[in-house]
Short mmCIF file of C-alpha atoms in Angstrom, two decimals:
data_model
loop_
_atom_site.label_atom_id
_atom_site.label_comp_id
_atom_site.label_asym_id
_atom_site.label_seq_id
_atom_site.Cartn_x
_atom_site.Cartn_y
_atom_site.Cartn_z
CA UNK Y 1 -38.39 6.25 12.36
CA UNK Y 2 -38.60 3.47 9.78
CA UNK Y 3 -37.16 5.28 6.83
CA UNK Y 4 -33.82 6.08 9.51
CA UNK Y 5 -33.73 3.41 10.29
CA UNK Y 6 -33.73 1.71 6.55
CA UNK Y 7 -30.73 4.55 6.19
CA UNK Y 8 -28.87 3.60 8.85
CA UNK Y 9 -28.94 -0.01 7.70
CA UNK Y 10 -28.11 0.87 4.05
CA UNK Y 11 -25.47 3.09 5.38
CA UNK Y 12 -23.76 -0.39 7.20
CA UNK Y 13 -24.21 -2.36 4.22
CA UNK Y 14 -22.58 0.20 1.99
CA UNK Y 15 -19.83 0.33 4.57
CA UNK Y 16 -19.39 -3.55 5.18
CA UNK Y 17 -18.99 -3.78 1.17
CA UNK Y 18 -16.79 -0.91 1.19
CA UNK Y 19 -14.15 -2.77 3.79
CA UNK Y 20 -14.88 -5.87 1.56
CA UNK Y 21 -13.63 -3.66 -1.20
CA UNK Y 22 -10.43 -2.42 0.67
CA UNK Y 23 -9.46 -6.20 1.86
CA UNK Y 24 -9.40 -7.53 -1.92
CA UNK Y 25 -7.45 -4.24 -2.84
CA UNK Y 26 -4.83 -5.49 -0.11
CA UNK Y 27 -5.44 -9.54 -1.05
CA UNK Y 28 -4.30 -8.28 -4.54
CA UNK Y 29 -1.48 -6.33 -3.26
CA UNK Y 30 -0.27 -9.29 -0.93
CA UNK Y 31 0.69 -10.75 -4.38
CA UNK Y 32 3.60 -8.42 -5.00
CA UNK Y 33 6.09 -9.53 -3.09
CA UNK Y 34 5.68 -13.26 -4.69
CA UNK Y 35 5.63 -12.33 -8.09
CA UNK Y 36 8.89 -9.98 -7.51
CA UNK Y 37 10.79 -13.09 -5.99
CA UNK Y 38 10.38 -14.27 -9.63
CA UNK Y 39 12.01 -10.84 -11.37
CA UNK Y 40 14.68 -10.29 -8.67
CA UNK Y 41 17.27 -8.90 -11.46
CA UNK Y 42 15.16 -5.60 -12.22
CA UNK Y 43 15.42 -2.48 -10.40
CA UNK Y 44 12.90 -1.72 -8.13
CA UNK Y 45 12.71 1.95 -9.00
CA UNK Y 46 11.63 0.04 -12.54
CA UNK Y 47 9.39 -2.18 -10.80
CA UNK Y 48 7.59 0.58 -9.11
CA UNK Y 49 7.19 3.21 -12.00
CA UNK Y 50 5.78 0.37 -14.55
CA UNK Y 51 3.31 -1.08 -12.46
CA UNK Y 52 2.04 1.80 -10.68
CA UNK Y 53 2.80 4.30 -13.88
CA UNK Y 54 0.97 1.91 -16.22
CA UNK Y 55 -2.29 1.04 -13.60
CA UNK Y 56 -2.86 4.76 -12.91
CA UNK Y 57 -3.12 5.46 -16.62
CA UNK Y 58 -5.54 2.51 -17.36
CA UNK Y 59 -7.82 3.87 -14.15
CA UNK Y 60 -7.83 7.37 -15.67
CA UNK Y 61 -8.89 5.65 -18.95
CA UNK Y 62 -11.71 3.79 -17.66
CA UNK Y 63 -12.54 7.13 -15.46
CA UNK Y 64 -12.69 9.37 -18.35
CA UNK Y 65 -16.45 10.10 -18.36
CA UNK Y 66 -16.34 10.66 -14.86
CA UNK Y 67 -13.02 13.11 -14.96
CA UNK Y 68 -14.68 14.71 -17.86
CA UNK Y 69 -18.14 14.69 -15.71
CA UNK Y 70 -16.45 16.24 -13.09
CA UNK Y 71 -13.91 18.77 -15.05
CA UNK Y 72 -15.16 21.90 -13.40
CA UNK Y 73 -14.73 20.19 -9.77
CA UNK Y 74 -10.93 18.64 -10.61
CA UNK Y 75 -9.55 22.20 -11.80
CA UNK Y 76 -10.90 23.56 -8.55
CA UNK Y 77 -9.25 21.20 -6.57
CA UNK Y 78 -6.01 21.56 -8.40
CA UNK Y 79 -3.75 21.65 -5.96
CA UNK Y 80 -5.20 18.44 -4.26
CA UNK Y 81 -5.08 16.72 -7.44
CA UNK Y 82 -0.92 17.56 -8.02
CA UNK Y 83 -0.37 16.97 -3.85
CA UNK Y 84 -2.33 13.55 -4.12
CA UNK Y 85 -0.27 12.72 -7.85
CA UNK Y 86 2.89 13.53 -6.17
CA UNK Y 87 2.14 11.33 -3.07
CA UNK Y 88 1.23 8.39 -5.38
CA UNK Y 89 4.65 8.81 -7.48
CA UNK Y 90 6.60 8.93 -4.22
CA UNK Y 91 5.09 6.01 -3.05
CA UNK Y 92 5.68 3.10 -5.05
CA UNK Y 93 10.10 4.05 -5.56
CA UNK Y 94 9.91 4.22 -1.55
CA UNK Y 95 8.16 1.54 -1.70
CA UNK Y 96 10.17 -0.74 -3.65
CA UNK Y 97 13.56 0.63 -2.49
CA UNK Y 98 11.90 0.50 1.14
CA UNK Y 99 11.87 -3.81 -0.13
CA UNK Y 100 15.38 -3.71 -1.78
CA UNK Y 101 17.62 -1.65 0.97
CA UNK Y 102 16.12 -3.25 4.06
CA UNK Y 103 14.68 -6.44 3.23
CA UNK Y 104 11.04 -7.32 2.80
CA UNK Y 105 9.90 -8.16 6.07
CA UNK Y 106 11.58 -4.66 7.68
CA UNK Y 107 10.27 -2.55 4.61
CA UNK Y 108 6.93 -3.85 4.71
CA UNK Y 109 6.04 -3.80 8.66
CA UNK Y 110 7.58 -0.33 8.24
CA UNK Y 111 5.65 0.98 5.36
CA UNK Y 112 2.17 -1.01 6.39
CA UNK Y 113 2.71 0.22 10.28
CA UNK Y 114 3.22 3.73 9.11
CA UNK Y 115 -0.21 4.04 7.10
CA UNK Y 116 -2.45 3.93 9.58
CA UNK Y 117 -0.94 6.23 11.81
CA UNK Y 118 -0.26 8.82 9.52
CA UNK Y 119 -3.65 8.90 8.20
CA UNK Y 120 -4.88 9.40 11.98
CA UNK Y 121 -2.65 12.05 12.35
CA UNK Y 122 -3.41 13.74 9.07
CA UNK Y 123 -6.95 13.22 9.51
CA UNK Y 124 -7.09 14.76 12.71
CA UNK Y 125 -5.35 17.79 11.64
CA UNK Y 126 -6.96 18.10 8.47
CA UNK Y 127 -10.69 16.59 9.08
CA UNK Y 128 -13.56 15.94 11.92
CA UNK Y 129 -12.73 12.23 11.63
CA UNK Y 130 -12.89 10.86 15.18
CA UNK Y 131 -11.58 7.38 16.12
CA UNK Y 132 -12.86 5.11 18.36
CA UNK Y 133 -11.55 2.91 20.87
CA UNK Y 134 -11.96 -0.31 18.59
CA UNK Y 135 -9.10 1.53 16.03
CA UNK Y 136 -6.89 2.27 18.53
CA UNK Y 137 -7.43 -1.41 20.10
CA UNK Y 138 -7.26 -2.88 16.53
CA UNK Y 139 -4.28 -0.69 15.61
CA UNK Y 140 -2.16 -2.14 18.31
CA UNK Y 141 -3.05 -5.35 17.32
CA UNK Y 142 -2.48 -5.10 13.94
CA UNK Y 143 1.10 -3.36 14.40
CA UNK Y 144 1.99 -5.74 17.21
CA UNK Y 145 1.16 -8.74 14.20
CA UNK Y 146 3.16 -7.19 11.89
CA UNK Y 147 6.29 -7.02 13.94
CA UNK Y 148 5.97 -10.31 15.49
CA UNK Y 149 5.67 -11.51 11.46
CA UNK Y 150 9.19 -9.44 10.70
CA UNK Y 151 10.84 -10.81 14.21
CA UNK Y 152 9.93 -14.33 12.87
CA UNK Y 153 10.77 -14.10 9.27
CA UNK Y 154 14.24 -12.25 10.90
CA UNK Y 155 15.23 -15.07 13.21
CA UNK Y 156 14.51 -17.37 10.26
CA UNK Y 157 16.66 -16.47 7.89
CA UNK Y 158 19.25 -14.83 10.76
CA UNK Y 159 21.80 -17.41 10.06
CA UNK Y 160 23.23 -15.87 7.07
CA UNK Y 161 23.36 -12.28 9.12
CA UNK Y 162 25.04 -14.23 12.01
CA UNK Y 163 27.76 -15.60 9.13
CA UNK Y 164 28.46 -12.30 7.93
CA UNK Y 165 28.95 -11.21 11.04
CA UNK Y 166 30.93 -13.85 11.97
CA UNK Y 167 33.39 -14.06 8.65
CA UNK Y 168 35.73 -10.98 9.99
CA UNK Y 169 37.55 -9.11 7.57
CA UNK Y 170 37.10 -11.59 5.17
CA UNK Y 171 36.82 -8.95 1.93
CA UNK Y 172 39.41 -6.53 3.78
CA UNK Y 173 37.09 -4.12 4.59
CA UNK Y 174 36.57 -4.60 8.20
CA UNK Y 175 33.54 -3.04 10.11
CA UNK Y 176 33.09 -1.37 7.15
CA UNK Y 177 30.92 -3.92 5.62
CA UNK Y 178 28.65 -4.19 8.57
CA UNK Y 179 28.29 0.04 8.85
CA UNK Y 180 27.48 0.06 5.61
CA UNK Y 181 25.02 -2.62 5.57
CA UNK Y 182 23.51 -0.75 8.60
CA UNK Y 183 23.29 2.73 6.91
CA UNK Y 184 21.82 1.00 4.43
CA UNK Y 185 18.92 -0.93 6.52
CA UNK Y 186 18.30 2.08 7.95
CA UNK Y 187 17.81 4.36 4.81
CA UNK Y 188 15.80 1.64 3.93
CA UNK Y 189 13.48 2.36 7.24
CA UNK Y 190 13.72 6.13 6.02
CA UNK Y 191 12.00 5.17 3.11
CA UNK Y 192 10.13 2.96 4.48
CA UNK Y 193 8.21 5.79 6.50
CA UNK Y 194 7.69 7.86 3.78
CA UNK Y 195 6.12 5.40 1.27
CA UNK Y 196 3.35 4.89 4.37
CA UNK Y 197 3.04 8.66 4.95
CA UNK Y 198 2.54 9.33 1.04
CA UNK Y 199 0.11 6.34 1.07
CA UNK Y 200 -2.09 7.41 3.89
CA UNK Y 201 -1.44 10.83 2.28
CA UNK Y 202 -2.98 9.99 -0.91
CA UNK Y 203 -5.99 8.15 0.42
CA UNK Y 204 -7.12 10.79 2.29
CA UNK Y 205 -6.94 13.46 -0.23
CA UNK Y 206 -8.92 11.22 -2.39
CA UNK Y 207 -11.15 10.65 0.13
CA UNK Y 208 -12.10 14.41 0.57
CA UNK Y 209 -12.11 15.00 -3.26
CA UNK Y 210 -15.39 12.30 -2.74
CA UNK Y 211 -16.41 14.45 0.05
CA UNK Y 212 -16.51 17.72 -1.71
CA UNK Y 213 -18.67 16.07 -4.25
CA UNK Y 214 -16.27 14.38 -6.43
CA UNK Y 215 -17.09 10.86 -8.33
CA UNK Y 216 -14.93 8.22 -7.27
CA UNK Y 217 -13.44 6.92 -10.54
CA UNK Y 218 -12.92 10.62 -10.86
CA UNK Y 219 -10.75 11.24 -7.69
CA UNK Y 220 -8.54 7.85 -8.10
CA UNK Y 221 -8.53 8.78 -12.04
CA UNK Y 222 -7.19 12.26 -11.99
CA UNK Y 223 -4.62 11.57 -8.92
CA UNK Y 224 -3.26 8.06 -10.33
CA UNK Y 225 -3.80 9.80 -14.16
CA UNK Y 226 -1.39 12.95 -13.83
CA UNK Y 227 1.18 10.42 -11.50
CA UNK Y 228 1.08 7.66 -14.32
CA UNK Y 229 2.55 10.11 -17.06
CA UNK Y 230 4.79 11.10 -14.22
CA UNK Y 231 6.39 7.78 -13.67
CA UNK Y 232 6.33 6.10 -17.43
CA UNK Y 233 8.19 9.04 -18.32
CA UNK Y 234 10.41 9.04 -15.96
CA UNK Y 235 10.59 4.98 -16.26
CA UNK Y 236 11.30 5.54 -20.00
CA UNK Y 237 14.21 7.46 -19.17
CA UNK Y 238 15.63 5.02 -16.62
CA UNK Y 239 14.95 2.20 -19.31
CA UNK Y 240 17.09 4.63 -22.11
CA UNK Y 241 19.71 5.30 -19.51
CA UNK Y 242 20.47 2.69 -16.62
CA UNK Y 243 17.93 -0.64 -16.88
CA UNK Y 244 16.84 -2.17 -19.02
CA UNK Y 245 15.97 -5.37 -17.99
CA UNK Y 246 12.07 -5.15 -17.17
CA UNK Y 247 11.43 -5.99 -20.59
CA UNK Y 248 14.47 -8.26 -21.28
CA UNK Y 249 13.09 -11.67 -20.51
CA UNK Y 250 9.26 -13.15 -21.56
CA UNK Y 251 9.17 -13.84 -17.89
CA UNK Y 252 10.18 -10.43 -16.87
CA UNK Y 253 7.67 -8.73 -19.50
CA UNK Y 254 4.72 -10.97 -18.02
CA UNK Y 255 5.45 -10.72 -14.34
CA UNK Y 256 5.72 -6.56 -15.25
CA UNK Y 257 2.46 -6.83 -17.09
CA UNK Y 258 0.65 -8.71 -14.04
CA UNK Y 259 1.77 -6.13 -11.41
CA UNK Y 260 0.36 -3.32 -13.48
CA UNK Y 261 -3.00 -4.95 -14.31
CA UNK Y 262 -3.83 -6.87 -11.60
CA UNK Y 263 -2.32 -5.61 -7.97
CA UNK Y 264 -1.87 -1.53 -9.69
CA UNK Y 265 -5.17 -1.40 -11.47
CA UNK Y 266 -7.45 -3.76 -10.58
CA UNK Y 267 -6.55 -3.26 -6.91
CA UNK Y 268 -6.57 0.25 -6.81
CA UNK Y 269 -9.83 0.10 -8.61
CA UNK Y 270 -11.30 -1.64 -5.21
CA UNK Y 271 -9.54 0.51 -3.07
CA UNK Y 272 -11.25 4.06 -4.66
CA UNK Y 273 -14.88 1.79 -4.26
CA UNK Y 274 -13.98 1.43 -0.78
CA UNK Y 275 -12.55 4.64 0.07
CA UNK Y 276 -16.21 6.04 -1.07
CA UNK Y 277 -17.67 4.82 2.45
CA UNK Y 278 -14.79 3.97 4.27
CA UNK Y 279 -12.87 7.00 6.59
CA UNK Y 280 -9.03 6.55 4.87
CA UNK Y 281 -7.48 5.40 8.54
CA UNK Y 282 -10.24 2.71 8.42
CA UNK Y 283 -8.74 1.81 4.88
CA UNK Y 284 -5.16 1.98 5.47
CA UNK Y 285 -5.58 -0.43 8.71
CA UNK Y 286 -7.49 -2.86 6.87
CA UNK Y 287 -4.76 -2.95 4.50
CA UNK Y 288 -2.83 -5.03 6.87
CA UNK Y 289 -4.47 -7.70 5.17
CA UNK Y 290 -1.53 -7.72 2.50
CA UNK Y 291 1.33 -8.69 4.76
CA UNK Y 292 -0.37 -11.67 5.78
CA UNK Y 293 -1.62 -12.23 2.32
CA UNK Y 294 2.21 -11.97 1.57
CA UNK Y 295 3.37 -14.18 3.99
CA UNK Y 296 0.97 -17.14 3.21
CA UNK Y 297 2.37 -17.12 -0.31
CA UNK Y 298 5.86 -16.49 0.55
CA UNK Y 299 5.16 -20.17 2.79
CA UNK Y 300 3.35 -21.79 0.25
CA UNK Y 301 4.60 -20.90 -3.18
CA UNK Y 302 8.22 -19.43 -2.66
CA UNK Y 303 9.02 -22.09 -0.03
CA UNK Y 304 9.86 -19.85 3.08
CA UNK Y 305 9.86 -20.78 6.45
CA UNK Y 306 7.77 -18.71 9.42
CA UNK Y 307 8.39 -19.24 12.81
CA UNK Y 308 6.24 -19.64 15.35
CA UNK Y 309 6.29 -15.76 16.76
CA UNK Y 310 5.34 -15.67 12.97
CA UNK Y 311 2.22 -17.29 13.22
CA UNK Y 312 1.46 -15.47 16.50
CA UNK Y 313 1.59 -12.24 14.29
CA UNK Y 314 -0.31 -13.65 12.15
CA UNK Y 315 -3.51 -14.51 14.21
CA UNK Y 316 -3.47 -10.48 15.38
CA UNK Y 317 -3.14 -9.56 12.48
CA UNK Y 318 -6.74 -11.59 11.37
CA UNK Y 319 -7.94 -10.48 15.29
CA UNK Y 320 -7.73 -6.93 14.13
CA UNK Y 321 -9.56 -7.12 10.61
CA UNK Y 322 -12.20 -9.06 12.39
CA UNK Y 323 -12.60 -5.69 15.03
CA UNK Y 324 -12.57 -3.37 11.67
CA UNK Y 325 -14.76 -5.76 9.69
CA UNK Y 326 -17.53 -6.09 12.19
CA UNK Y 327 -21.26 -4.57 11.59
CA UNK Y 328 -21.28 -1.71 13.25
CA UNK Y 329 -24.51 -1.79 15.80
CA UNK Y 330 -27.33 0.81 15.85
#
């Protein structure tokens, strides 16, 4: 009775420093949208190959005694590893044209509201995970936060939509300009959707690589590994061809360097220690974190202006990482 008992509390400590782990990947991550208010003339297809091209390679680098450790177990699990690389080279140009085409505050609530219901679904059809009433509470929460965040920032900065609007055919191109504009928000929301299904995608195929016996560093290594060549060859292209600007400026090389290092590959390397003990819809809700991360900076360094439904989101938003975040009792 003792000894389960000593398990069952080392199995909630492992898990309380596991959501730790998750909610500095997504404090980290919060930081993106800041530092790319600061580099606004490179593409985000750019954006999102360097940093996440770049920070995969470094985490197979430092996970190259555990891939090598683990050789025999990767080659079996092939096809995981190339589904899981192609989710995480999917992600971040969804991601970033999810930003660009719609606007932050739609893209984000989008792609952060999709996770954790994607990696439900998935992990119901695909695993024995069962969720409990707290997710589904905390979920509704969370996703409720998040919109009342993107309704703020919207009616914040709705003037200049209500002046387009308003200017009539000024260009001579009619409705025209506002169709287009709406095809585009809503290709935007497209891609919005599918840079939170690849997300929640990737997690939990990394998170059953662990299952089935693989290290860690070894999972995220081999998945964000084969994706990094992916996307620096494919960025190197882009660069030859079409842009490039993300080395142009001093300030464009260091604000590229930081989102590779610090949000791509130190974050990610907190998200696989987390992922170890923490189910991947767990993860991906607790990743809500980052939009509220995001907007505290966007207020405090970038100058922006919440409103008060703002705030309101806000406060659910910390409501439901206090449900997740709680010690589970015996």
């Amino acid at each position: 009775m003792t000894t389960n008992r000593s398990d069952i509390a080392a199995s909630s400590r492992s898990t309380d420093m596991g959501s730790l782990a998750v909610l500095f990947a997504a404090l980290l991550w919060g930081t993106t949208g800041t530092a790319a208010h600061f580099n606004q003339d490179v593409s985000p297809l750019a954006t999102g190959a360097f940093a996440m091209g770049i920070g995969g390679l470094l985490q197979a680098m430092i996970a190259r005694p555990n891939i090598m450790g683990c050789l025999s177990l990767l080659l079996a699990q092939k096809r995981w590893v190339l589904l899981g690389a192609v989710c995480v080279v999917i992600y971040p140009l969804a991601f970033y044209s999810s930003l660009h085409l719609a606007g932050v505050a739609i893209g984000t609530v989008i792609t952060i509201a999709t996770s954790p219901l994607a990696a439900a679904i998935l992990e119901r059809l695909f695993g024995h995970h069962r969720l409990t009433l707290s997710w589904y509470l905390s979920l509704a929460l969370g996703i409720a936060g998040v919109v009342m965040m993107a309704v703020g920032e919207t009616a914040t900065h709705g003037g200049d939509i209500a002046a387009i609007s308003a200017g009539g055919d000024t260009m001579g191109t009619g409705s025209g300009s506002v169709s287009d504009a709406h095809w585009q928000r809503l290709t935007g929301i497209l891609l919005g959707i599918i840079a939170g299904t690849t997300y929640a995608a990737y997690s939990l195929i990394a998170r059953c690589m662990m299952d089935h016996g693989t290290h860690a560093r070894a999972a995220m290594g081999s998945l964000f590994g084969v994706a990094g060549i992916a996307l620096i060859a494919g960025l190197g292209l882009s660069m030859l061809v079409a842009d490039p600007r993300l080395f142009a400026t001093p300030g464009n090389t260091s604000l590229a360097l930081y989102m590779a290092l610090v949000p791509m590959f130190l974050g990610y390397i907190a998200f696989g220690y987390g992922l170890k003990t923490v189910a991947a819809s767990k993860a991906t809700l607790l990743t809500l974190f980052e939009p509220l991360v995001a907007a505290l900076l966007a207020v405090t360094i970038v100058g922006e202006h919440i409103a008060p439904l703002g705030w309101l989101g806000m406060a659910l938003i910390a409501v439901c990482l206090v449900i997740q975040v709680k010690p589970a009792t015996a």
